[in-house]
XYZ file of C-alpha atoms in Angstrom:
128
model
C 0.252 -0.006 0.455
C 2.918 2.176 0.327
C 4.745 1.926 -2.424
C 1.546 2.302 -4.436
C 1.461 5.854 -2.326
C 4.412 5.875 -3.814
C 3.707 5.918 -7.126
C 0.719 7.463 -6.982
C 3.125 10.171 -5.417
C 5.921 10.662 -8.124
C 3.316 10.900 -11.313
C 1.751 14.043 -9.518
C 5.001 15.162 -8.732
C 6.420 14.347 -12.180
C 2.978 15.478 -13.329
C 3.565 18.545 -11.609
C 7.074 19.286 -13.746
C 5.885 18.681 -17.299
C 2.835 20.665 -17.413
C 4.937 24.379 -16.581
C 7.377 22.465 -18.864
C 4.913 22.282 -21.383
C 2.353 25.420 -21.152
C 6.594 27.323 -21.645
C 7.176 25.627 -24.615
C 3.334 25.928 -26.075
C 4.554 29.557 -25.334
C 7.710 30.400 -27.134
C 6.176 28.496 -29.892
C 3.506 30.748 -30.358
C 6.330 33.812 -29.543
C 8.446 32.113 -32.478
C 6.191 31.898 -35.008
C 4.947 35.718 -34.095
C 7.934 36.830 -34.878
C 8.537 35.039 -37.754
C 5.679 36.138 -39.101
C 5.870 39.435 -38.261
C 8.861 39.467 -39.748
C 7.069 38.364 -43.115
C 4.316 41.184 -42.949
C 7.389 43.628 -42.847
C 9.533 42.001 -45.622
C 6.346 42.221 -47.579
C 5.572 45.661 -46.417
C 8.931 46.185 -47.400
C 7.429 44.669 -51.631
C 4.718 46.812 -51.212
C 6.448 50.097 -50.821
C 8.639 49.459 -53.878
C 6.666 48.562 -55.711
C 3.763 51.724 -54.875
C 7.180 53.357 -55.974
C 7.569 52.018 -59.505
C 3.471 51.374 -60.008
C 4.238 52.621 -63.550
C 6.257 49.734 -64.821
C 4.423 46.752 -62.258
C 1.291 47.682 -61.421
C 0.938 43.779 -60.791
C 3.729 44.154 -57.899
C 1.369 45.731 -55.243
C -1.466 43.567 -56.371
C 0.959 39.922 -55.371
C 2.664 42.294 -52.243
C -0.696 42.810 -50.704
C -1.962 38.728 -51.192
C 1.400 37.945 -49.582
C -0.022 40.463 -46.630
C -2.852 38.941 -46.471
C -1.766 35.525 -46.585
C 1.005 36.212 -43.872
C -2.118 38.159 -41.827
C -4.565 34.715 -41.898
C -1.434 32.840 -40.343
C -0.593 35.283 -38.484
C -4.925 35.527 -37.128
C -5.185 31.621 -36.784
C -2.381 31.329 -34.610
C -3.146 34.006 -31.792
C -5.234 34.726 -28.830
C -2.963 37.787 -28.089
C -5.321 40.806 -27.551
C -2.882 43.626 -28.579
C -1.635 41.294 -31.617
C -5.365 40.728 -33.336
C -6.164 44.503 -32.758
C -2.247 44.956 -34.472
C -3.762 41.850 -37.296
C -6.885 44.281 -37.691
C -5.631 47.502 -38.426
C -2.641 45.645 -41.115
C -6.292 44.524 -42.547
C -8.042 47.397 -42.978
C -4.891 49.497 -44.472
C -4.870 46.829 -47.211
C -7.493 47.059 -48.126
C -8.101 49.985 -47.944
C -4.406 50.663 -50.325
C -5.749 47.176 -52.496
C -8.906 49.891 -53.135
C -6.993 52.952 -53.658
C -5.413 50.908 -55.984
C -8.800 48.977 -57.544
C -9.453 53.020 -58.054
C -7.341 54.075 -60.000
C -4.816 55.516 -57.744
C -1.044 55.243 -58.915
C 0.103 55.815 -55.202
C -1.811 55.218 -52.944
C -1.218 56.004 -49.005
C -0.106 52.916 -47.332
C 1.085 55.377 -44.210
C -1.573 52.423 -41.822
C 0.214 49.482 -42.926
C 4.002 50.336 -42.509
C 2.534 51.539 -38.979
C 0.021 48.145 -38.387
C 3.648 46.330 -39.288
C 5.171 48.217 -36.599
C 2.516 47.682 -34.246
C 2.829 44.016 -35.008
C 6.434 43.727 -34.599
C 6.044 45.543 -31.320
C 3.545 43.072 -30.533
C 4.854 40.091 -31.597
C 8.444 40.942 -30.108
C 10.172 39.469 -26.769
C-alpha cells in the first residue's frame, strides 16, 4: 500500500513538473511563430512600398505584395489569441483593404502609411 502511494506521489510530482514545461514550450512556439510572421509581414510591406514606387512599371507587383501580406495575416491570425496582436492584425487588414481599393480605383500612389504603422505595431507586439 505504501509503495502504491509512493508511486502515485511520484506520478503527481512528475506531472506537476511536466505541465508547466509543456505550457512554456507552447508559449515559446507561439512567440516564435509571431516573430517569424512579423518578419514576413515586414518583408511584404517593404515589397509593397517598392511596388507603389514602381507602380507605373509593374502594376501587378503591388497586388502580389498585398496578397503576400494577406496570407501572412491569415496565418498569424490563426496562431494567436493575444488581444494586442489581434488589434494590430485588424488594423493591418484594414490598411491593406484601403490600399487595395485605392489601387482598384486607379490611384497610382496609394497611401500605405497605415499599413506601415500597423506592420510596425505587429512587430512590436511580437518582439519577445
